[in-house]
């Protein structure tokens, strides 16, 4: 696999937009931008199931399988 592995630290740096997702009323981060980080592995995003907007563009990602663990995802930028 080419590229870097996405860490929880990198995810937290890319977090923005705090709100309440539709299925529960607790506040949490809803958006994550990890674009342009030469990532090849984004499995760690599966640990954040409340994300609704993700930008993983301009990376070296070969699979989006880990995003199947994010049921609230409504917008993905992966160009």
PDB file of C-alpha atoms in Angstrom:
ATOM      1  CA  UNK A   1       0.000   0.000   0.000  1.00  0.00           C
ATOM      2  CA  UNK A   2       1.264   3.461  -0.869  1.00  0.00           C
ATOM      3  CA  UNK A   3       0.823   6.541   1.291  1.00  0.00           C
ATOM      4  CA  UNK A   4       0.671   7.297   4.976  1.00  0.00           C
ATOM      5  CA  UNK A   5      -1.681   5.843   7.567  1.00  0.00           C
ATOM      6  CA  UNK A   6      -4.293   8.236   8.933  1.00  0.00           C
ATOM      7  CA  UNK A   7      -3.899   8.611  12.703  1.00  0.00           C
ATOM      8  CA  UNK A   8      -6.475   9.742  15.263  1.00  0.00           C
ATOM      9  CA  UNK A   9      -4.298  12.821  15.827  1.00  0.00           C
ATOM     10  CA  UNK A  10      -4.517  13.777  12.149  1.00  0.00           C
ATOM     11  CA  UNK A  11      -8.268  13.191  12.182  1.00  0.00           C
ATOM     12  CA  UNK A  12      -8.727  15.459  15.193  1.00  0.00           C
ATOM     13  CA  UNK A  13      -6.723  18.220  13.487  1.00  0.00           C
ATOM     14  CA  UNK A  14      -9.098  18.005  10.517  1.00  0.00           C
ATOM     15  CA  UNK A  15     -12.312  18.049  12.567  1.00  0.00           C
ATOM     16  CA  UNK A  16     -14.733  20.951  12.323  1.00  0.00           C
ATOM     17  CA  UNK A  17     -18.450  21.711  12.457  1.00  0.00           C
ATOM     18  CA  UNK A  18     -19.820  20.682  15.838  1.00  0.00           C
ATOM     19  CA  UNK A  19     -23.485  19.753  15.884  1.00  0.00           C
ATOM     20  CA  UNK A  20     -26.045  17.116  16.803  1.00  0.00           C
ATOM     21  CA  UNK A  21     -26.563  14.259  14.344  1.00  0.00           C
ATOM     22  CA  UNK A  22     -30.131  13.080  13.673  1.00  0.00           C
ATOM     23  CA  UNK A  23     -29.991   9.802  15.626  1.00  0.00           C
ATOM     24  CA  UNK A  24     -28.968  11.271  18.979  1.00  0.00           C
ATOM     25  CA  UNK A  25     -28.837  14.668  20.591  1.00  0.00           C
ATOM     26  CA  UNK A  26     -25.238  14.700  21.863  1.00  0.00           C
ATOM     27  CA  UNK A  27     -22.936  17.287  20.346  1.00  0.00           C
ATOM     28  CA  UNK A  28     -20.055  15.904  18.306  1.00  0.00           C
ATOM     29  CA  UNK A  29     -17.878  16.740  15.331  1.00  0.00           C
ATOM     30  CA  UNK A  30     -19.698  16.298  12.037  1.00  0.00           C
ATOM     31  CA  UNK A  31     -16.997  17.194   9.502  1.00  0.00           C
ATOM     32  CA  UNK A  32     -13.446  16.020   8.832  1.00  0.00           C
ATOM     33  CA  UNK A  33     -11.010  17.267   6.197  1.00  0.00           C
ATOM     34  CA  UNK A  34      -7.855  15.218   5.613  1.00  0.00           C
ATOM     35  CA  UNK A  35      -7.211  16.291   2.042  1.00  0.00           C
ATOM     36  CA  UNK A  36      -3.711  16.453   0.593  1.00  0.00           C
ATOM     37  CA  UNK A  37      -1.921  14.392   3.262  1.00  0.00           C
ATOM     38  CA  UNK A  38      -0.619  11.595   0.959  1.00  0.00           C
ATOM     39  CA  UNK A  39      -2.778   9.094   2.820  1.00  0.00           C
ATOM     40  CA  UNK A  40      -3.103   5.519   1.666  1.00  0.00           C
ATOM     41  CA  UNK A  41      -4.971   4.120   4.678  1.00  0.00           C
ATOM     42  CA  UNK A  42      -8.061   5.826   6.159  1.00  0.00           C
ATOM     43  CA  UNK A  43      -9.272   2.969   8.388  1.00  0.00           C
ATOM     44  CA  UNK A  44      -9.188   5.215  11.476  1.00  0.00           C
ATOM     45  CA  UNK A  45     -12.136   7.216  10.115  1.00  0.00           C
ATOM     46  CA  UNK A  46     -14.337   4.238  10.986  1.00  0.00           C
ATOM     47  CA  UNK A  47     -13.834   5.162  14.653  1.00  0.00           C
ATOM     48  CA  UNK A  48     -15.892   8.333  14.128  1.00  0.00           C
ATOM     49  CA  UNK A  49     -19.377   7.062  13.167  1.00  0.00           C
ATOM     50  CA  UNK A  50     -21.091  10.446  13.595  1.00  0.00           C
ATOM     51  CA  UNK A  51     -19.218  12.165  10.774  1.00  0.00           C
ATOM     52  CA  UNK A  52     -21.538  13.475   8.093  1.00  0.00           C
ATOM     53  CA  UNK A  53     -19.067  15.297   5.789  1.00  0.00           C
ATOM     54  CA  UNK A  54     -15.641  13.920   4.854  1.00  0.00           C
ATOM     55  CA  UNK A  55     -13.009  15.317   2.495  1.00  0.00           C
ATOM     56  CA  UNK A  56     -10.257  12.810   1.675  1.00  0.00           C
ATOM     57  CA  UNK A  57      -9.372  14.275  -1.709  1.00  0.00           C
ATOM     58  CA  UNK A  58      -5.835  14.469  -3.114  1.00  0.00           C
ATOM     59  CA  UNK A  59      -4.557  11.368  -1.318  1.00  0.00           C
ATOM     60  CA  UNK A  60      -3.417   7.889  -2.408  1.00  0.00           C
ATOM     61  CA  UNK A  61      -6.432   5.972  -1.087  1.00  0.00           C
ATOM     62  CA  UNK A  62      -7.263   2.720  -2.860  1.00  0.00           C
ATOM     63  CA  UNK A  63     -10.314   1.569  -0.871  1.00  0.00           C
ATOM     64  CA  UNK A  64     -13.249   3.262   0.848  1.00  0.00           C
ATOM     65  CA  UNK A  65     -14.259   0.149   2.811  1.00  0.00           C
ATOM     66  CA  UNK A  66     -13.704   1.751   6.219  1.00  0.00           C
ATOM     67  CA  UNK A  67     -16.321   4.393   5.392  1.00  0.00           C
ATOM     68  CA  UNK A  68     -19.005   1.694   5.558  1.00  0.00           C
ATOM     69  CA  UNK A  69     -18.784   2.065   9.353  1.00  0.00           C
ATOM     70  CA  UNK A  70     -19.968   5.695   9.128  1.00  0.00           C
ATOM     71  CA  UNK A  71     -23.762   5.427   8.730  1.00  0.00           C
ATOM     72  CA  UNK A  72     -24.381   9.186   8.986  1.00  0.00           C
ATOM     73  CA  UNK A  73     -22.136  10.064   6.004  1.00  0.00           C
ATOM     74  CA  UNK A  74     -24.040  12.277   3.563  1.00  0.00           C
ATOM     75  CA  UNK A  75     -21.205  13.970   1.675  1.00  0.00           C
ATOM     76  CA  UNK A  76     -17.847  12.574   0.573  1.00  0.00           C
ATOM     77  CA  UNK A  77     -15.180  14.378  -1.424  1.00  0.00           C
ATOM     78  CA  UNK A  78     -12.686  11.764  -2.616  1.00  0.00           C
ATOM     79  CA  UNK A  79     -11.398  13.071  -5.934  1.00  0.00           C
TER      80      UNK A  79
END
